[in-house]
Amino acid sequence: MWPQSCVQMIPFRQGADSSGLPLCAALVNSSRVPYSFLLLNLGPNSPPFHNVKRKPSRKQSAKKRPAPHSRKQRNRPGRRSAGSLFEALVALQARLRAPNGCPWDREQTHQTLRTYLIEEAYEVLEALESGDDKKFQDELGDLLLQVVFHAELAREDGRFDISDVIEAIRSKLVRRHPHVFGNARARTSADVLKNWEQLKAAERDEASPSQSRAQSPAKASSASLLEGIPKTLPAVLEAYQLTRRAARIGFDWEDFAGLVEKLGEETAELRGAADSADARRQEEEAGDLLFVAVNVARYLGVDPEIALKRANRKFAARFRAMEEAAARSGRSLADVPRAEMEALWDAAKRRPKLPRR
């Protein structure tokens, strides 16, 4: 959530659109925003889209009718193009950062925005799970704003701008889909992922040419497949990414039974560690068990972070149901005997549907 002070963004003036966002022409006439920044042009004739093949006009492609949802979106009265709306958003963020913009926005740095970036990503996931399209749309917008905000900070420092960000991802998508834009072939999604990892490895080699030239050919191509996985990821996500990368080149369990056996093996080792007084060993064995559990989820095609989030919500809902049941008897849950707690837990599990909290 952004501070209320940011709501009072830009006064209405001639040239403002019906949504309250000023047109870029009006912003360009303001001395408060750098003119060069407002010259972003995301139209079909400018980078990063100037090399993209355009679709034929409606007259040329009369036989290919667009999808119903596309017609509905296009025919909405007064609807502006995605390009012009994005341009207005970028200009708006620049205005907030201008000398007489929003005090809160002007104080932000890449470091202070880190928490918001993580929070917004998780809020997008929660909105997706809710099935509420309006909420999902709003949260995606909040996440998009984080990208625009970071790009504006970088532009102010003369490092890069939002055009560079867009061109980089467009080029990367074209480069990493040679089976679509080139002559490579990929019959299955597994083929796509394998090719993807090989292309990423080649890109890492190209990124350090001086080092590659100084090494032998064998060493020059020895960049780890695991490079690029952020060490700042939550542990569950990091374990998921590590095992997924390894599996893409065939380093994986042959069958699910082997994983289940490994899970039992790690459980037995943790039991042995629990009986000892070695805290470090206990931590290590607990970590091994969690790592295998993440691998089990990944093998089944389940995202362990999302699965654990759902398990957390399920536990929280059942625990609250226990608290409510205890309160109906005039007690707090802490005063309920353990055996009765178990009975309350079993009753909560039998409830058909518990509300999400």
GROMACS .gro file of C-alpha atoms in nm:
model
  357
    1MET     CA    1   0.000   0.000   0.000
    2TRP     CA    2   0.123   0.350  -0.080
    3PRO     CA    3   0.089   0.653   0.150
    4GLN     CA    4  -0.227   0.861   0.115
    5SER     CA    5  -0.011   1.163   0.035
    6CYS     CA    6   0.071   1.002  -0.297
    7VAL     CA    7  -0.294   1.009  -0.400
    8GLN     CA    8  -0.271   1.384  -0.452
    9MET     CA    9  -0.047   1.341  -0.750
   10ILE     CA   10  -0.102   1.581  -1.036
   11PRO     CA   11  -0.358   1.861  -1.070
   12PHE     CA   12  -0.612   1.844  -1.348
   13ARG     CA   13  -0.529   2.068  -1.640
   14GLN     CA   14  -0.632   2.102  -1.997
   15GLY     CA   15  -0.528   1.788  -2.176
   16ALA     CA   16  -0.599   1.550  -1.888
   17ASP     CA   17  -0.789   1.234  -1.977
   18SER     CA   18  -1.116   1.119  -1.823
   19SER     CA   19  -0.942   0.885  -1.579
   20GLY     CA   20  -0.761   1.172  -1.409
   21LEU     CA   21  -0.421   1.083  -1.553
   22PRO     CA   22  -0.276   1.379  -1.747
   23LEU     CA   23  -0.190   1.322  -2.106
   24CYS     CA   24   0.180   1.306  -2.184
   25ALA     CA   25   0.150   1.623  -2.392
   26ALA     CA   26   0.040   1.811  -2.081
   27LEU     CA   27   0.324   1.662  -1.883
   28VAL     CA   28   0.580   1.753  -2.146
   29ASN     CA   29   0.470   2.117  -2.120
   30SER     CA   30   0.550   2.107  -1.748
   31SER     CA   31   0.899   2.213  -1.651
   32ARG     CA   32   0.875   1.982  -1.352
   33VAL     CA   33   0.946   1.665  -1.550
   34PRO     CA   34   1.256   1.606  -1.766
   35TYR     CA   35   1.143   1.631  -2.126
   36SER     CA   36   1.383   1.363  -2.247
   37PHE     CA   37   1.225   1.106  -2.018
   38LEU     CA   38   0.876   1.178  -2.144
   39LEU     CA   39   0.978   1.102  -2.502
   40LEU     CA   40   0.932   0.730  -2.435
   41ASN     CA   41   0.750   0.595  -2.736
   42LEU     CA   42   0.621   0.244  -2.707
   43GLY     CA   43   0.439   0.254  -3.037
   44PRO     CA   44   0.477  -0.017  -3.302
   45ASN     CA   45   0.751   0.172  -3.490
   46SER     CA   46   0.988   0.226  -3.201
   47PRO     CA   47   1.215   0.010  -2.983
   48PRO     CA   48   1.165  -0.242  -2.846
   49PHE     CA   49   0.896  -0.332  -3.099
   50HIS     CA   50   1.032  -0.192  -3.425
   51ASN     CA   51   1.166  -0.532  -3.535
   52VAL     CA   52   0.851  -0.722  -3.446
   53LYS     CA   53   0.649  -0.847  -3.740
   54ARG     CA   54   0.313  -0.676  -3.748
   55LYS     CA   55  -0.006  -0.869  -3.785
   56PRO     CA   56  -0.201  -0.814  -4.106
   57SER     CA   57  -0.482  -0.562  -4.098
   58ARG     CA   58  -0.840  -0.671  -4.042
   59LYS     CA   59  -0.902  -0.649  -4.418
   60GLN     CA   60  -0.609  -0.881  -4.489
   61SER     CA   61  -0.701  -1.127  -4.217
   62ALA     CA   62  -1.077  -1.130  -4.239
   63LYS     CA   63  -1.081  -1.509  -4.216
   64LYS     CA   64  -0.893  -1.506  -3.884
   65ARG     CA   65  -1.142  -1.369  -3.637
   66PRO     CA   66  -0.999  -1.255  -3.303
   67ALA     CA   67  -1.089  -1.432  -2.982
   68PRO     CA   68  -1.418  -1.312  -2.826
   69HIS     CA   69  -1.242  -1.163  -2.522
   70SER     CA   70  -1.010  -0.967  -2.752
   71ARG     CA   71  -1.306  -0.811  -2.935
   72LYS     CA   72  -1.469  -0.721  -2.606
   73GLN     CA   73  -1.156  -0.545  -2.480
   74ARG     CA   74  -1.097  -0.363  -2.809
   75ASN     CA   75  -1.453  -0.237  -2.837
   76ARG     CA   76  -1.468  -0.088  -2.490
   77PRO     CA   77  -1.565   0.281  -2.534
   78GLY     CA   78  -1.284   0.526  -2.463
   79ARG     CA   79  -1.031   0.252  -2.399
   80ARG     CA   80  -0.671   0.368  -2.445
   81SER     CA   81  -0.397   0.146  -2.583
   82ALA     CA   82  -0.169  -0.043  -2.347
   83GLY     CA   83   0.128   0.150  -2.485
   84SER     CA   84  -0.017   0.493  -2.409
   85LEU     CA   85  -0.133   0.383  -2.065
   86PHE     CA   86   0.211   0.246  -1.983
   87GLU     CA   87   0.374   0.566  -2.106
   88ALA     CA   88   0.143   0.768  -1.880
   89LEU     CA   89   0.230   0.545  -1.582
   90VAL     CA   90   0.604   0.593  -1.640
   91ALA     CA   91   0.557   0.970  -1.669
   92LEU     CA   92   0.345   0.970  -1.356
   93GLN     CA   93   0.616   0.800  -1.152
   94ALA     CA   94   0.871   1.051  -1.284
   95ARG     CA   95   0.640   1.332  -1.173
   96LEU     CA   96   0.615   1.184  -0.823
   97ARG     CA   97   0.995   1.179  -0.803
   98ALA     CA   98   1.030   1.536  -0.933
   99PRO     CA   99   1.153   1.813  -0.696
  100ASN     CA  100   0.799   1.922  -0.608
  101GLY     CA  101   0.650   1.572  -0.625
  102CYS     CA  102   0.553   1.337  -0.342
  103PRO     CA  103   0.786   1.359  -0.038
  104TRP     CA  104   0.753   0.987   0.031
  105ASP     CA  105   0.836   0.884  -0.326
  106ARG     CA  106   1.135   1.119  -0.333
  107GLU     CA  107   1.283   0.952  -0.023
  108GLN     CA  108   1.277   0.600  -0.166
  109THR     CA  109   1.581   0.405  -0.284
  110HIS     CA  110   1.632   0.060  -0.432
  111GLN     CA  111   1.707  -0.064  -0.081
  112THR     CA  112   1.397   0.084   0.085
  113LEU     CA  113   1.172  -0.060  -0.187
  114ARG     CA  114   1.294  -0.418  -0.142
  115THR     CA  115   1.027  -0.506   0.113
  116TYR     CA  116   0.749  -0.368  -0.107
  117LEU     CA  117   0.871  -0.571  -0.405
  118ILE     CA  118   0.848  -0.895  -0.207
  119GLU     CA  119   0.516  -0.803  -0.047
  120GLU     CA  120   0.355  -0.713  -0.377
  121ALA     CA  121   0.467  -1.041  -0.536
  122TYR     CA  122   0.305  -1.239  -0.255
  123GLU     CA  123  -0.010  -1.028  -0.272
  124VAL     CA  124  -0.036  -1.112  -0.643
  125LEU     CA  125  -0.020  -1.482  -0.557
  126GLU     CA  126  -0.287  -1.442  -0.290
  127ALA     CA  127  -0.514  -1.254  -0.529
  128LEU     CA  128  -0.464  -1.523  -0.793
  129GLU     CA  129  -0.569  -1.788  -0.542
  130SER     CA  130  -0.877  -1.588  -0.440
  131GLY     CA  131  -1.034  -1.609  -0.785
  132ASP     CA  132  -1.125  -1.239  -0.762
  133ASP     CA  133  -1.031  -1.091  -1.102
  134LYS     CA  134  -1.058  -0.730  -0.982
  135LYS     CA  135  -0.825  -0.797  -0.690
  136PHE     CA  136  -0.587  -0.991  -0.917
  137GLN     CA  137  -0.583  -0.701  -1.163
  138ASP     CA  138  -0.514  -0.446  -0.889
  139GLU     CA  139  -0.229  -0.648  -0.737
  140LEU     CA  140  -0.067  -0.699  -1.076
  141GLY     CA  141  -0.077  -0.322  -1.115
  142ASP     CA  142   0.095  -0.275  -0.778
  143LEU     CA  143   0.367  -0.517  -0.884
  144LEU     CA  144   0.409  -0.342  -1.219
  145LEU     CA  145   0.453  -0.013  -1.035
  146GLN     CA  146   0.749  -0.161  -0.848
  147VAL     CA  147   0.921  -0.235  -1.180
  148VAL     CA  148   0.851   0.118  -1.305
  149PHE     CA  149   0.969   0.271  -0.975
  150HIS     CA  150   1.302   0.084  -0.977
  151ALA     CA  151   1.358   0.172  -1.342
  152GLU     CA  152   1.296   0.541  -1.268
  153LEU     CA  153   1.550   0.534  -0.984
  154ALA     CA  154   1.804   0.379  -1.221
  155ARG     CA  155   1.727   0.639  -1.489
  156GLU     CA  156   1.790   0.921  -1.243
  157ASP     CA  157   2.133   0.770  -1.172
  158GLY     CA  158   2.209   0.746  -1.544
  159ARG     CA  159   2.234   0.364  -1.536
  160PHE     CA  160   1.938   0.251  -1.749
  161ASP     CA  161   1.569   0.329  -1.799
  162ILE     CA  162   1.244   0.144  -1.854
  163SER     CA  163   1.307   0.122  -2.231
  164ASP     CA  164   1.627  -0.071  -2.160
  165VAL     CA  165   1.436  -0.305  -1.928
  166ILE     CA  166   1.171  -0.376  -2.191
  167GLU     CA  167   1.421  -0.421  -2.473
  168ALA     CA  168   1.629  -0.658  -2.259
  169ILE     CA  169   1.338  -0.892  -2.181
  170ARG     CA  170   1.206  -0.877  -2.538
  171SER     CA  171   1.548  -0.971  -2.676
  172LYS     CA  172   1.590  -1.244  -2.418
  173LEU     CA  173   1.256  -1.404  -2.503
  174VAL     CA  174   1.339  -1.406  -2.874
  175ARG     CA  175   1.688  -1.542  -2.809
  176ARG     CA  176   1.568  -1.817  -2.577
  177HIS     CA  177   1.289  -1.936  -2.807
  178PRO     CA  178   1.484  -2.046  -3.115
  179HIS     CA  179   1.216  -2.313  -3.169
  180VAL     CA  180   0.971  -2.027  -3.233
  181PHE     CA  181   1.186  -1.755  -3.386
  182GLY     CA  182   1.467  -1.968  -3.531
  183ASN     CA  183   1.537  -2.311  -3.677
  184ALA     CA  184   1.567  -2.511  -3.354
  185ARG     CA  185   1.312  -2.779  -3.267
  186ALA     CA  186   1.144  -2.854  -2.937
  187ARG     CA  187   0.870  -3.115  -2.936
  188THR     CA  188   0.798  -3.111  -2.564
  189SER     CA  189   0.817  -2.866  -2.275
  190ALA     CA  190   1.107  -3.073  -2.140
  191ASP     CA  191   1.297  -3.003  -2.464
  192VAL     CA  192   1.222  -2.633  -2.422
  193LEU     CA  193   1.357  -2.626  -2.066
  194LYS     CA  194   1.670  -2.819  -2.162
  195ASN     CA  195   1.739  -2.579  -2.449
  196TRP     CA  196   1.668  -2.287  -2.218
  197GLU     CA  197   1.936  -2.397  -1.970
  198GLN     CA  198   2.189  -2.451  -2.248
  199LEU     CA  199   2.121  -2.104  -2.387
  200LYS     CA  200   2.156  -1.952  -2.039
  201ALA     CA  201   2.490  -2.128  -1.993
  202ALA     CA  202   2.612  -1.991  -2.327
  203GLU     CA  203   2.500  -1.642  -2.224
  204ARG     CA  204   2.695  -1.670  -1.899
  205ASP     CA  205   3.008  -1.764  -2.095
  206GLU     CA  206   2.961  -1.467  -2.329
  207ALA     CA  207   2.913  -1.236  -2.031
  208SER     CA  208   3.273  -1.302  -1.916
  209PRO     CA  209   3.477  -1.325  -2.241
  210SER     CA  210   3.809  -1.223  -2.083
  211GLN     CA  211   3.784  -1.504  -1.833
  212SER     CA  212   3.686  -1.753  -2.102
  213ARG     CA  213   3.981  -1.662  -2.321
  214ALA     CA  214   4.225  -1.705  -2.034
  215GLN     CA  215   4.098  -2.055  -1.956
  216SER     CA  216   4.108  -2.379  -2.145
  217PRO     CA  217   3.798  -2.463  -2.353
  218ALA     CA  218   3.690  -2.718  -2.092
  219LYS     CA  219   3.710  -2.470  -1.807
  220ALA     CA  220   3.561  -2.187  -2.011
  221SER     CA  221   3.237  -2.381  -2.048
  222SER     CA  222   3.227  -2.496  -1.686
  223ALA     CA  223   3.000  -2.222  -1.553
  224SER     CA  224   2.768  -2.384  -1.303
  225LEU     CA  225   2.415  -2.462  -1.407
  226LEU     CA  226   2.312  -2.328  -1.067
  227GLU     CA  227   2.448  -1.980  -1.129
  228GLY     CA  228   2.189  -1.706  -1.122
  229ILE     CA  229   1.976  -1.853  -0.843
  230PRO     CA  230   1.954  -1.569  -0.589
  231LYS     CA  231   2.095  -1.658  -0.248
  232THR     CA  232   1.844  -1.416  -0.100
  233LEU     CA  233   1.551  -1.641  -0.194
  234PRO     CA  234   1.353  -1.796   0.091
  235ALA     CA  235   1.501  -2.137   0.169
  236VAL     CA  236   1.208  -2.334   0.027
  237LEU     CA  237   1.220  -2.145  -0.303
  238GLU     CA  238   1.598  -2.178  -0.323
  239ALA     CA  239   1.581  -2.556  -0.271
  240TYR     CA  240   1.308  -2.576  -0.535
  241GLN     CA  241   1.515  -2.384  -0.788
  242LEU     CA  242   1.830  -2.587  -0.717
  243THR     CA  243   1.661  -2.923  -0.768
  244ARG     CA  244   1.463  -2.801  -1.067
  245ARG     CA  245   1.778  -2.680  -1.243
  246ALA     CA  246   1.951  -3.013  -1.178
  247ALA     CA  247   1.649  -3.209  -1.301
  248ARG     CA  248   1.646  -3.023  -1.632
  249ILE     CA  249   1.965  -3.198  -1.742
  250GLY     CA  250   1.852  -3.538  -1.615
  251PHE     CA  251   1.995  -3.534  -1.261
  252ASP     CA  252   1.676  -3.650  -1.097
  253TRP     CA  253   1.517  -3.948  -0.927
  254GLU     CA  254   1.419  -4.231  -1.158
  255ASP     CA  255   1.085  -4.280  -0.986
  256PHE     CA  256   0.875  -4.149  -0.700
  257ALA     CA  257   0.935  -4.461  -0.493
  258GLY     CA  258   1.304  -4.372  -0.463
  259LEU     CA  259   1.215  -4.029  -0.329
  260VAL     CA  260   0.975  -4.174  -0.073
  261GLU     CA  261   1.248  -4.414   0.040
  262LYS     CA  262   1.489  -4.122   0.075
  263LEU     CA  263   1.231  -3.934   0.278
  264GLY     CA  264   1.209  -4.228   0.518
  265GLU     CA  265   1.588  -4.247   0.537
  266GLU     CA  266   1.619  -3.879   0.629
  267THR     CA  267   1.340  -3.914   0.885
  268ALA     CA  268   1.527  -4.199   1.053
  269GLU     CA  269   1.847  -3.994   1.060
  270LEU     CA  270   1.662  -3.702   1.217
  271ARG     CA  271   1.524  -3.936   1.485
  272GLY     CA  272   1.880  -4.044   1.562
  273ALA     CA  273   1.994  -3.681   1.582
  274ALA     CA  274   1.704  -3.591   1.810
  275ASP     CA  275   1.821  -3.852   2.061
  276SER     CA  276   2.167  -3.693   2.072
  277ALA     CA  277   2.278  -3.371   2.237
  278ASP     CA  278   2.440  -3.244   1.917
  279ALA     CA  279   2.240  -2.932   1.819
  280ARG     CA  280   2.440  -2.882   1.500
  281ARG     CA  281   2.367  -3.236   1.384
  282GLN     CA  282   1.999  -3.188   1.461
  283GLU     CA  283   1.992  -2.874   1.249
  284GLU     CA  284   2.170  -3.049   0.963
  285GLU     CA  285   1.938  -3.348   0.964
  286ALA     CA  286   1.629  -3.127   0.986
  287GLY     CA  287   1.759  -2.934   0.685
  288ASP     CA  288   1.818  -3.256   0.491
  289LEU     CA  289   1.464  -3.371   0.561
  290LEU     CA  290   1.318  -3.038   0.447
  291PHE     CA  291   1.532  -3.045   0.133
  292VAL     CA  292   1.402  -3.391   0.039
  293ALA     CA  293   1.044  -3.277   0.113
  294VAL     CA  294   1.091  -2.989  -0.133
  295ASN     CA  295   1.227  -3.237  -0.387
  296VAL     CA  296   0.920  -3.457  -0.339
  297ALA     CA  297   0.692  -3.164  -0.418
  298ARG     CA  298   0.899  -3.064  -0.721
  299TYR     CA  299   0.900  -3.420  -0.855
  300LEU     CA  300   0.520  -3.423  -0.837
  301GLY     CA  301   0.501  -3.094  -1.027
  302VAL     CA  302   0.396  -2.904  -0.716
  303ASP     CA  303   0.543  -2.565  -0.625
  304PRO     CA  304   0.649  -2.623  -0.262
  305GLU     CA  305   0.620  -2.255  -0.168
  306ILE     CA  306   0.258  -2.239  -0.282
  307ALA     CA  307   0.181  -2.579  -0.130
  308LEU     CA  308   0.327  -2.471   0.205
  309LYS     CA  309   0.138  -2.141   0.192
  310ARG     CA  310  -0.186  -2.333   0.147
  311ALA     CA  311  -0.095  -2.567   0.432
  312ASN     CA  312  -0.023  -2.264   0.648
  313ARG     CA  313  -0.364  -2.114   0.571
  314LYS     CA  314  -0.532  -2.446   0.640
  315PHE     CA  315  -0.357  -2.479   0.975
  316ALA     CA  316  -0.443  -2.118   1.070
  317ALA     CA  317  -0.811  -2.169   0.983
  318ARG     CA  318  -0.834  -2.490   1.186
  319PHE     CA  319  -0.650  -2.339   1.480
  320ARG     CA  320  -0.886  -2.041   1.483
  321ALA     CA  321  -1.178  -2.283   1.474
  322MET     CA  322  -1.033  -2.448   1.786
  323GLU     CA  323  -1.006  -2.108   1.957
  324GLU     CA  324  -1.367  -2.027   1.867
  325ALA     CA  325  -1.487  -2.362   2.001
  326ALA     CA  326  -1.301  -2.307   2.328
  327ALA     CA  327  -1.443  -1.955   2.356
  328ARG     CA  328  -1.797  -2.090   2.320
  329SER     CA  329  -1.732  -2.296   2.632
  330GLY     CA  330  -1.614  -1.987   2.818
  331ARG     CA  331  -1.243  -2.075   2.808
  332SER     CA  332  -0.932  -1.970   2.621
  333LEU     CA  333  -0.764  -2.240   2.416
  334ALA     CA  334  -0.460  -2.224   2.644
  335ASP     CA  335  -0.680  -2.349   2.934
  336VAL     CA  336  -0.809  -2.652   2.742
  337PRO     CA  337  -0.642  -2.986   2.834
  338ARG     CA  338  -0.423  -3.135   2.564
  339ALA     CA  339  -0.652  -3.434   2.502
  340GLU     CA  340  -0.947  -3.200   2.448
  341MET     CA  341  -0.734  -2.986   2.216
  342GLU     CA  342  -0.681  -3.292   1.999
  343ALA     CA  343  -1.056  -3.349   1.990
  344LEU     CA  344  -1.115  -2.986   1.889
  345TRP     CA  345  -0.851  -3.023   1.617
  346ASP     CA  346  -1.020  -3.335   1.480
  347ALA     CA  347  -1.354  -3.152   1.482
  348ALA     CA  348  -1.200  -2.859   1.293
  349LYS     CA  349  -1.059  -3.098   1.033
  350ARG     CA  350  -1.405  -3.244   0.976
  351ARG     CA  351  -1.556  -2.905   0.900
  352PRO     CA  352  -1.645  -2.899   0.528
  353LYS     CA  353  -1.504  -2.558   0.440
  354LEU     CA  354  -1.324  -2.312   0.662
  355PRO     CA  355  -1.310  -1.949   0.557
  356ARG     CA  356  -0.973  -1.822   0.441
  357ARG     CA  357  -0.818  -1.569   0.676
   0.00000   0.00000   0.00000
